[in-house]
PDB file of C-alpha atoms in Angstrom:
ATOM      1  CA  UNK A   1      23.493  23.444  21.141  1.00 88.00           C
ATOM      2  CA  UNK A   2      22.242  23.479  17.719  1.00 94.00           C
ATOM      3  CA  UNK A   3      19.163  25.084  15.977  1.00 96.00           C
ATOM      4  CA  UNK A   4      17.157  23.954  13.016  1.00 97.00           C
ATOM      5  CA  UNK A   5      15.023  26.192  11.358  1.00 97.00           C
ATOM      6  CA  UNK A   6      12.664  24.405   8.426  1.00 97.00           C
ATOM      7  CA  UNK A   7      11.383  26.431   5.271  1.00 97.00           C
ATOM      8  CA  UNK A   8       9.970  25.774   1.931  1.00 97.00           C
ATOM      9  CA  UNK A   9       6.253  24.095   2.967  1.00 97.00           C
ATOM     10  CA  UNK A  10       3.493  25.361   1.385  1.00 98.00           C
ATOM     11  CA  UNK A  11       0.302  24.145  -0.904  1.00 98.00           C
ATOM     12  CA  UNK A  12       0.817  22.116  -4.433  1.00 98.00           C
ATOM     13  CA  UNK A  13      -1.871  20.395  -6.460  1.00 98.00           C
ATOM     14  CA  UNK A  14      -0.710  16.783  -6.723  1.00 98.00           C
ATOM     15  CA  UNK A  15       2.221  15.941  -9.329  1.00 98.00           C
ATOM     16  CA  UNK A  16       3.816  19.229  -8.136  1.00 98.00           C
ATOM     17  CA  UNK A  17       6.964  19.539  -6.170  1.00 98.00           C
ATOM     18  CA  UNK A  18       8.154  21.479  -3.032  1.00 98.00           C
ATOM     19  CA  UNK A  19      11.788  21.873  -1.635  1.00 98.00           C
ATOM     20  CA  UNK A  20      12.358  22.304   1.904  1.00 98.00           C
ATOM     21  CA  UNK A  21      15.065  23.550   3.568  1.00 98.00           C
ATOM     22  CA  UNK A  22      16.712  23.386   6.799  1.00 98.00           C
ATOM     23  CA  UNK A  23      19.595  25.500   8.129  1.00 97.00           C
ATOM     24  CA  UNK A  24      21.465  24.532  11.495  1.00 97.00           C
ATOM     25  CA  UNK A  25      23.166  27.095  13.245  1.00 96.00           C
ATOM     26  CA  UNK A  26      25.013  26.834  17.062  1.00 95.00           C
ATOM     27  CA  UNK A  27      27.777  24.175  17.402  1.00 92.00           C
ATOM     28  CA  UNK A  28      27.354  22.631  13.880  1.00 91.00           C
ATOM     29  CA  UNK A  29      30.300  20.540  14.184  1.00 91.00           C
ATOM     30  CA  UNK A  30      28.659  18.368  16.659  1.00 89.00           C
ATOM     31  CA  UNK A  31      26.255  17.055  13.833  1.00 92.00           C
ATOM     32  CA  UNK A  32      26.496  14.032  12.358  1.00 93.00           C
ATOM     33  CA  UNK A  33      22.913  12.912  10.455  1.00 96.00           C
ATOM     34  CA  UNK A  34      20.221  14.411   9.330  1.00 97.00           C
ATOM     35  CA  UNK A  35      17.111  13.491   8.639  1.00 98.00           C
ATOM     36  CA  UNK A  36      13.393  14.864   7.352  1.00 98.00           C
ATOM     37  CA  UNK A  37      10.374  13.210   9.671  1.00 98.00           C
ATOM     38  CA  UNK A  38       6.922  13.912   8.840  1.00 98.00           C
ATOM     39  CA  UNK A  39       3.083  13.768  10.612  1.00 98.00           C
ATOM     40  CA  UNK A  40      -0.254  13.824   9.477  1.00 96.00           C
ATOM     41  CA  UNK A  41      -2.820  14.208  11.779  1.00 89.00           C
ATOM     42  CA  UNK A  42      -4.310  10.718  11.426  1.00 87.00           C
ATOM     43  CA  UNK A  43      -0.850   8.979  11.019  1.00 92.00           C
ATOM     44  CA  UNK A  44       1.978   8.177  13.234  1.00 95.00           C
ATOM     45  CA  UNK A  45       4.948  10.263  13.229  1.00 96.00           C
ATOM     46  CA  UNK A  46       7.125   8.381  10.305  1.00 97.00           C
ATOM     47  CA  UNK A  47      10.812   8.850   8.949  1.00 98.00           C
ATOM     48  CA  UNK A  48      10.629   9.500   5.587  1.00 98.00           C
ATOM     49  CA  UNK A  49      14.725  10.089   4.809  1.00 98.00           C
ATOM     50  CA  UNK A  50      17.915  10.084   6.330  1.00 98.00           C
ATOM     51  CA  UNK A  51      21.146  11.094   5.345  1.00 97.00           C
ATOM     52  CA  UNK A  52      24.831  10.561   6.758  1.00 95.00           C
ATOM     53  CA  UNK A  53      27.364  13.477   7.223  1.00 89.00           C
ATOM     54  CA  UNK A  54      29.199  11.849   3.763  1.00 89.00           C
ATOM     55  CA  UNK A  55      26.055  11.950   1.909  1.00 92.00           C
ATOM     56  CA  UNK A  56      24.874   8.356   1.946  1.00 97.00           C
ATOM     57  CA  UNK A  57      20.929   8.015   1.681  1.00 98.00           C
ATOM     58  CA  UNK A  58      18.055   5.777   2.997  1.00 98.00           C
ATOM     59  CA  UNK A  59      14.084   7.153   2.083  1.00 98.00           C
ATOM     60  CA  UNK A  60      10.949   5.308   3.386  1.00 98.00           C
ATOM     61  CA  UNK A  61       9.026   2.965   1.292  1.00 98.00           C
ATOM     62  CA  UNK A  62       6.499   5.565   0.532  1.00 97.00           C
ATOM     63  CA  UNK A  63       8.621   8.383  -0.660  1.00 98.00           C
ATOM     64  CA  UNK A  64      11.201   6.147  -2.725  1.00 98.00           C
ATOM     65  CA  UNK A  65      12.022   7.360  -6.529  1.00 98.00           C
ATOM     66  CA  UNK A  66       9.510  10.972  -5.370  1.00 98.00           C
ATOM     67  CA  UNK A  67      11.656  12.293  -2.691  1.00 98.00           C
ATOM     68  CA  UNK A  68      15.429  13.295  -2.323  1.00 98.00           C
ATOM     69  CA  UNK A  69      17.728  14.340   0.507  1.00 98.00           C
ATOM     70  CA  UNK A  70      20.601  16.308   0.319  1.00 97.00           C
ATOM     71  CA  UNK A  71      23.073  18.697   1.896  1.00 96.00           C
ATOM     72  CA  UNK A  72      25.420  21.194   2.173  1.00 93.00           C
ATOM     73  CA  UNK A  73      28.046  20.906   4.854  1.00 87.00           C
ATOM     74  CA  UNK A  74      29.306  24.239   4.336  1.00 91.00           C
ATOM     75  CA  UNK A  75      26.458  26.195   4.760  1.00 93.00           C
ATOM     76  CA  UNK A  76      24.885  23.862   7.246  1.00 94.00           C
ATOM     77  CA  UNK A  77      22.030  23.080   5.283  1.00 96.00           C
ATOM     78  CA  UNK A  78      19.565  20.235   4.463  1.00 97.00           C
ATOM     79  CA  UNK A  79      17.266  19.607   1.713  1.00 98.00           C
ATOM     80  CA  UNK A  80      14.489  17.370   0.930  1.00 98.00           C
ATOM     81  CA  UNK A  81      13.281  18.033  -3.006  1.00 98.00           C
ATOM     82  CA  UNK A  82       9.576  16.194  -2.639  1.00 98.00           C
ATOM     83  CA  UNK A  83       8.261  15.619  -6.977  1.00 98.00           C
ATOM     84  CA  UNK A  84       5.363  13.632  -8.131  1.00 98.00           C
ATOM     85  CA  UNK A  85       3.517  14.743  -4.500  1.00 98.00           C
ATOM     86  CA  UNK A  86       0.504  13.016  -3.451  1.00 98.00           C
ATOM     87  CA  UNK A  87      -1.980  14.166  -1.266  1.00 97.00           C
ATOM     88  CA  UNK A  88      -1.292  11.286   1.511  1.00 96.00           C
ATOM     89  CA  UNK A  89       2.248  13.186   1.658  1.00 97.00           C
ATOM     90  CA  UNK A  90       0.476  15.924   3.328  1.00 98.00           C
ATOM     91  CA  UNK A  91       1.606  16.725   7.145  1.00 98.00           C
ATOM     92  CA  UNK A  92       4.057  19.013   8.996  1.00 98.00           C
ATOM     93  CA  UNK A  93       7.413  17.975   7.762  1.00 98.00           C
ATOM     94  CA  UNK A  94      10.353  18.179  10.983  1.00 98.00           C
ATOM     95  CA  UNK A  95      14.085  18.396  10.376  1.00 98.00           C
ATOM     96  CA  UNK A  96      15.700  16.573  12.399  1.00 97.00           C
ATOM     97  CA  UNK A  97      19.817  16.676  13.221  1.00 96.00           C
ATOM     98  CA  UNK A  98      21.382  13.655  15.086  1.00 94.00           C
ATOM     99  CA  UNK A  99      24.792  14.921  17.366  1.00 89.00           C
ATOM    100  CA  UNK A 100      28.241  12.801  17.777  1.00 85.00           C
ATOM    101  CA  UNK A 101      27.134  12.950  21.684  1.00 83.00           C
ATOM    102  CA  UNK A 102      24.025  10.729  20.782  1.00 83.00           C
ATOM    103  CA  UNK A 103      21.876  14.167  21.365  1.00 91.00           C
ATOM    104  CA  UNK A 104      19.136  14.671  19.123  1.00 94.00           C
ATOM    105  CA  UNK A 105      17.795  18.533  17.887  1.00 96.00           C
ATOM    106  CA  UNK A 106      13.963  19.078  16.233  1.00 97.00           C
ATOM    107  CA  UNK A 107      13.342  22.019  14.238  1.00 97.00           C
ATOM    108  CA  UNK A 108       9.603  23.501  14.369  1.00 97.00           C
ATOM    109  CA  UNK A 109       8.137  22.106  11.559  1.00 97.00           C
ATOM    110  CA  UNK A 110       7.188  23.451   8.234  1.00 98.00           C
ATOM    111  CA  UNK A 111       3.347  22.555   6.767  1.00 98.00           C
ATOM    112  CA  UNK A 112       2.953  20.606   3.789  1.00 98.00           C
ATOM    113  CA  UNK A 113      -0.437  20.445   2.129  1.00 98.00           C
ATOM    114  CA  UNK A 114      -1.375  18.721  -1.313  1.00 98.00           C
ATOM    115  CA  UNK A 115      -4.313  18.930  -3.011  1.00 97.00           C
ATOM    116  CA  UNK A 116      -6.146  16.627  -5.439  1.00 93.00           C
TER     117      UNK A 116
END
């Protein structure tokens, strides 16, 4: 089984930045992507980037040349380093680890709110 546990959310006036973070912990070795998701209340829930186990990269439209994903095998860690935020990038932001075994683990969510 593996755990995510999300950090890092928080308020910012717009043009700020935020980093997230998300550490995994159980059976690690059974992960393979990762990925930040996000939802706004009035939106659907969205991918906004992804990230292979060798570091390769895709980011929604929206979040292209603002947002970047990253990680740290060793300590079992994702990151998602969010500049130039808008307030339309506003929602609860969900880490998201895909397994080897096709099995897919959510972590709880971390709020991220942006003000004009």
């Amino acid at each position: 089984q593996v755990h995510l546990v999300e950090s890092g959310g928080g308020l910012v006036q717009a043009g700020g930045s935020l980093r997230l973070s998300c550490v995994a912990s159980g059976s690690t070795r059974a992960i393979d992507a990762m990925a930040w998701y996000r939802q706004a209340p009035g939106k659907q829930r969205e991918l906004v980037a992804h990230i292979t186990r060798g570091g390769g990269t895709n980011y929604a439209d929206a979040v292209k040349g603002r947002f970047a994903i990253s990680r740290d095998n060793a300590k079992n860690t994702v990151y998602l380093q969010m500049n130039s935020l808008k307030p339309e990038d506003t929602a609860v932001y969900y880490c998201v680890a895909d397994g080897f075994t096709n099995m897919q683990y959510w972590g709880q969510g971390t709020q991220v709110t942006v003000s004009s």
